[in-house]
Amino acid sequence: MAITFKKDRVVFSEMVDGEDAERLLEWLQKHPKGKIDLAACTHLHPAHLQVLLAAQRPIFTQPKDQLLFDWIASTLQPV
Amino acid sequence: MNPLLEQFLSESRESLQGIGEKLMQLEQEPESSELMIELFRLVHTLKGNSGLFDLPELTRVLHAGEDLMDAVRNGRVAYSQILADRLLDAMDFVGMLCDEFEAKERIDPKHINISVSLAEALRQLMVDGRENTVDADGQAPETIPVEPAEDTTCRLLQLSALPEATRMEAYRAAVNGAPLYWLAYRPSEDCFFQGDDPFYQARQTPGILWGSIAARKPWPKLSELDPYQCVLDFTVFSTASIAELEEYYRYVPDQMTIVPVSRQFLILPQGDPNGGPVYEDFVTEALALHSAGNTAGLTRAVNSMLELSNPDLWLSSALRWLLLAIELEPDNCVVAEKILCSLRTLTPPAWHENAISDNRLASESGPAPLSPEVVSLIAAQREILSLPDNVGWITGRLKAATASLSGCLHAMGMLESVASLDAALEDALAQGAAAPLLLWLGCKFKGIVETPLSQLQQTATGTTSPPILQTQTSQSDQSAITGPPIRTDSEIKFGRRAEDAYAGPKSIKVDQAKIDRLMNLIGEIVVAKNGLPYLAGRAETVFGVRELSREIKAQYAVINRIAEEMQDSIMQVRMMPVSFVFQRFPRLVRDTSNKLGKEVNLILEGEETEADKNVIESLGDPLVHIIRNSLDHGIETPEIRCTLGKPAAGTIIIRATQESDRVIIEIRDDGKGIDPDVIKRKAYEKGIIDQERLERISDQEAVNLVFAAGFSTSDVVSDLSGRGVGMDVVRTAVEKVNGTLNLESEKGKGTRIRLSLPLSMAVTNVMIVESNHQIFGIPMESVLETVRIPRADIRTIKKNQATVLRGRIVPLKPLNALIGVDVPPKANEEDELAVLIVNLGGESVGILVDDFRETVAIILKPMTGILASLPAYSGSALLGDGSVLMVLDIKEIF
């Protein structure tokens, strides 16, 4: 699974395709303090990306993948 | 080339031909809605088919054509001459692409622009039709994704968003000849539903240096957000050539804006102003060094200034740029001077004003009044330079445009500008792009370049304006108001016109009934020619003419050869590769295994093996059942497989091979196999076998029980299997085409199913046997051997006769008894009985007959009418001497 929903955080890993974007949206609404962990993520589908952007939630762990980090650094704020 | 593609190409040609014809007919009767619907259908089908292949250029044009035809069909747009012309153009283009694709198996990305402009031209008609007015402004066509680099465009780009290091890297690359492009990618809102990942697409852009993401509008509340509506825009800065970029984004040219960037615009010092411009002394000193040509001294001065300053300062940033400029372009004095001057005000160098200091035209007083002739000339050059760069003759075009401009400058007495023009030309030639020249034009003749050419032409009446190249749409819009249309298609040349030599289609479509008829006729020839040997025999025996008999035989040999070749070639026509059936399996396996949570590798082998169309078509259903069974019952879940020490992913191999005149299809999996004990128990529970059979049945026989009707090991009926019909269907379907089926399974190791099918069903080999003065045919595939057994060796066990053949007991049945004739079989002089050993469902059975005759190849005709209800016969055939041979169905007579 590329996205894992845990109690207090949602963990993205490796390539994340667009399938669970609605679930992510629901999860973010249900967990207003839920953390976002992108550490192991190398790419995420824009559907997810725009959900994260719209949620305006700080990113708890930035991706280790430098290229992805560079792309999203300008738009997603770190904690 | 794969067969699917071949079929597509041949069908496309037909459709194109059809579309052309329909359009011609429509010209005669433009009101015919029937023709219109037919035309729409053709375009629609063609577009649908093209979607199967990687042909975005083709699909784009066809899609536009389809939309247009749809609008016409619904009466939203009226049929017109222009519509027919454009549609024909589009279809010529499609035909040209098909030809190219056939020859090279790929399509040159250079066609993108034509494709976009054709599609645009078609859509334009729809817009015009809807508004019922003609856009009089000559609205700028979106045909060219590359926009001319006007100064304003470059200024509007958010180049300052790029980190300084990236900009410096790009600058360095640009000095070394790399082009620089700013790409704005605005994916369509529904792109996720087409399976696109625009972010991934943007990330993989060739030559990417930097990229960013932005939202189109402020974010709504989370509860109102639709995650699957794309509202993100992507920006990419790349050093790849325009051709590469266009090729990469060829599916979405309408969502892209590509702007070439001049490297000077990258020089944007940033940082803390630190109290304002206070470096006048340094600037004066540095400028003095610079104008003296003392590069070494200047570098030293700059370096020491840098050391003294905080690196975060605006000053330091500018100095770093200055160093870079001096290092990379020591001869370009303007850049260094500009940077130095910018230190006086701490504002970025104004590259968009006049990059070169000797330009007086664009000073505060504004452009000097120019004569309309010059204005029109300059505007024409700009149009020329704005054409796409990716053509072979770009060098010539650049030089020609520069020569014209240079002439203008001379005529106006602006000799001092010639040098800067030449510099711009050199830049342009180095980059292979018109951007630097456009930039120069933008700087020199501000105001002129923004006026559309069509307006200029009207103001510059009476002038001899040079021949002007225009894009199709703008010209046709213009022609709508200015009178007689100039031929709109004259610019679009793709080397294909109606009068071009027409290459005849390589394949023809034939109704299957016609082939069947041909086949029947050939069958009759085969039968008729078999009459010749009889005739030869009669000539010799009855009429005693030996010479004639020999001649007839010689003639027979010739006819025989031709007939066999004819038969062979008609078989070839009906032959199809098994890939026709196989190609659906990868998808089936993928979907089913996903549903079951299993991992499966499917390996297809021997897809090119060919067999008769009927045989191939009959294979489809059985194979689907077999593979579903393998997936559902055979392959274990990854966890179980791991604990068993097998690789997590199971393997299913489907292999087709040809063995003499039969096609063998083998389906093998490495799953858990079939447990004979489970099968035996289930079969007993379901009443398929009785107690007695249960005890003596062998494992191999038990495994084959899965083919029995109503058998299922599963107690629950799922949507995949469990109804107990699957394997029975397989057996019936295979036997229907005279195939045989064999299943081997080893518990824990896997299962192997072998289907053996005849290559063709047209000709059947039968053995002729005689019994009670009648002849019967027995299909050769069931004949194992022929033996003669002495009457003494036949034992009778409880009314049933049997014999021992090579240590095995073979039950014997007289053929006469089987077909209800109460005559005992005849023995020969040595009191031996003729026994035909046949294979009956895996067992050997002997049939007692009177005598054996030859084997013949016959065309088996199934029984028709009232005879069809006689199950003992599978059909009849005509023999060479005109007699009828009844062919027995061995399975039915027992």
Short mmCIF file of N, CA, C and O in Angstrom, two decimals, chain B residues 15 102 140 147 163 238 344 383 450 473 514 541 546 558 585 600 613 630 636 707 783 790 802 822 861 864:
data_model
loop_
_atom_site.label_atom_id
_atom_site.label_comp_id
_atom_site.label_asym_id
_atom_site.label_seq_id
_atom_site.Cartn_x
_atom_site.Cartn_y
_atom_site.Cartn_z
N SER B 15 -11.85 3.26 -44.38
CA SER B 15 -12.69 4.31 -43.82
C SER B 15 -12.41 5.63 -44.50
O SER B 15 -13.33 6.37 -44.83
N GLU B 102 3.01 3.10 -41.22
CA GLU B 102 3.23 1.78 -41.78
C GLU B 102 4.69 1.61 -42.19
O GLU B 102 5.30 0.57 -41.97
N ALA B 140 -6.04 35.32 -32.89
CA ALA B 140 -4.77 34.62 -33.00
C ALA B 140 -4.97 33.11 -32.88
O ALA B 140 -5.61 32.66 -31.94
N GLU B 147 5.39 30.54 -28.26
CA GLU B 147 5.02 31.93 -28.44
C GLU B 147 6.27 32.75 -28.67
O GLU B 147 7.32 32.47 -28.10
N PRO B 163 15.68 29.55 -8.07
CA PRO B 163 16.82 29.83 -7.20
C PRO B 163 18.00 30.35 -8.03
O PRO B 163 18.15 29.97 -9.19
N SER B 238 13.25 24.42 -18.71
CA SER B 238 13.97 23.30 -19.31
C SER B 238 15.02 23.78 -20.31
O SER B 238 14.88 24.85 -20.91
N ARG B 344 23.60 50.94 -9.10
CA ARG B 344 23.31 52.33 -8.71
C ARG B 344 21.91 52.44 -8.13
O ARG B 344 21.66 53.24 -7.24
N GLU B 383 6.03 38.03 -38.21
CA GLU B 383 5.18 36.86 -38.44
C GLU B 383 6.02 35.66 -38.87
O GLU B 383 5.83 34.54 -38.42
N GLU B 450 3.08 44.52 -31.94
CA GLU B 450 1.87 44.02 -31.29
C GLU B 450 0.63 44.22 -32.13
O GLU B 450 -0.44 43.76 -31.79
N THR B 473 -5.73 29.55 -40.06
CA THR B 473 -6.96 30.02 -39.47
C THR B 473 -7.10 31.52 -39.62
O THR B 473 -8.15 32.01 -40.02
N LYS B 514 -18.17 -16.62 -48.61
CA LYS B 514 -17.54 -16.80 -49.92
C LYS B 514 -16.37 -17.77 -49.83
O LYS B 514 -16.16 -18.60 -50.71
N THR B 541 -8.92 -52.61 -67.04
CA THR B 541 -9.53 -53.92 -66.81
C THR B 541 -10.73 -54.17 -67.71
O THR B 541 -10.89 -55.26 -68.26
N ARG B 546 -4.39 -50.22 -72.03
CA ARG B 546 -3.40 -49.95 -71.02
C ARG B 546 -2.76 -48.57 -71.19
O ARG B 546 -2.51 -47.85 -70.21
N VAL B 558 -1.11 -34.67 -62.21
CA VAL B 558 -1.06 -33.22 -62.37
C VAL B 558 -2.23 -32.56 -61.63
O VAL B 558 -2.07 -31.63 -60.84
N PHE B 585 -5.97 -12.70 -22.78
CA PHE B 585 -5.63 -13.29 -21.49
C PHE B 585 -4.85 -12.39 -20.55
O PHE B 585 -5.10 -12.44 -19.35
N VAL B 600 0.27 -13.18 -10.19
CA VAL B 600 0.41 -14.17 -11.26
C VAL B 600 1.20 -13.58 -12.42
O VAL B 600 0.93 -12.47 -12.86
N LYS B 613 -9.66 -20.84 -38.81
CA LYS B 613 -10.44 -19.84 -38.10
C LYS B 613 -11.44 -20.50 -37.14
O LYS B 613 -11.56 -20.09 -35.99
N SER B 630 -7.38 -22.21 -13.18
CA SER B 630 -6.02 -22.16 -12.68
C SER B 630 -5.87 -21.04 -11.67
O SER B 630 -5.24 -21.20 -10.63
N GLU B 636 -1.96 -20.39 -5.50
CA GLU B 636 -2.26 -20.07 -4.11
C GLU B 636 -2.03 -18.59 -3.87
O GLU B 636 -1.42 -17.90 -4.68
N PHE B 707 -13.61 -33.20 -15.55
CA PHE B 707 -14.28 -32.87 -16.80
C PHE B 707 -15.71 -33.38 -16.85
O PHE B 707 -16.44 -33.12 -17.79
N VAL B 783 -8.17 -44.06 -34.25
CA VAL B 783 -7.61 -45.39 -34.54
C VAL B 783 -6.23 -45.53 -33.93
O VAL B 783 -5.36 -44.67 -34.13
N PRO B 790 -6.21 -64.41 -33.95
CA PRO B 790 -6.79 -65.74 -34.17
C PRO B 790 -8.03 -65.93 -33.28
O PRO B 790 -8.05 -65.46 -32.14
N ALA B 802 -13.14 -60.61 -25.08
CA ALA B 802 -11.93 -59.85 -24.78
C ALA B 802 -10.74 -60.65 -25.27
O ALA B 802 -10.83 -61.84 -25.53
N ASP B 822 -27.46 -58.24 -36.99
CA ASP B 822 -27.29 -59.52 -36.29
C ASP B 822 -26.51 -60.50 -37.14
O ASP B 822 -27.02 -61.55 -37.51
N LYS B 861 -19.13 -34.18 -44.48
CA LYS B 861 -20.33 -33.34 -44.43
C LYS B 861 -21.17 -33.82 -43.26
O LYS B 861 -21.51 -35.00 -43.21
N THR B 864 -27.53 -33.95 -42.27
CA THR B 864 -28.51 -32.86 -42.23
C THR B 864 -29.90 -33.45 -42.23
O THR B 864 -30.10 -34.63 -42.49
#
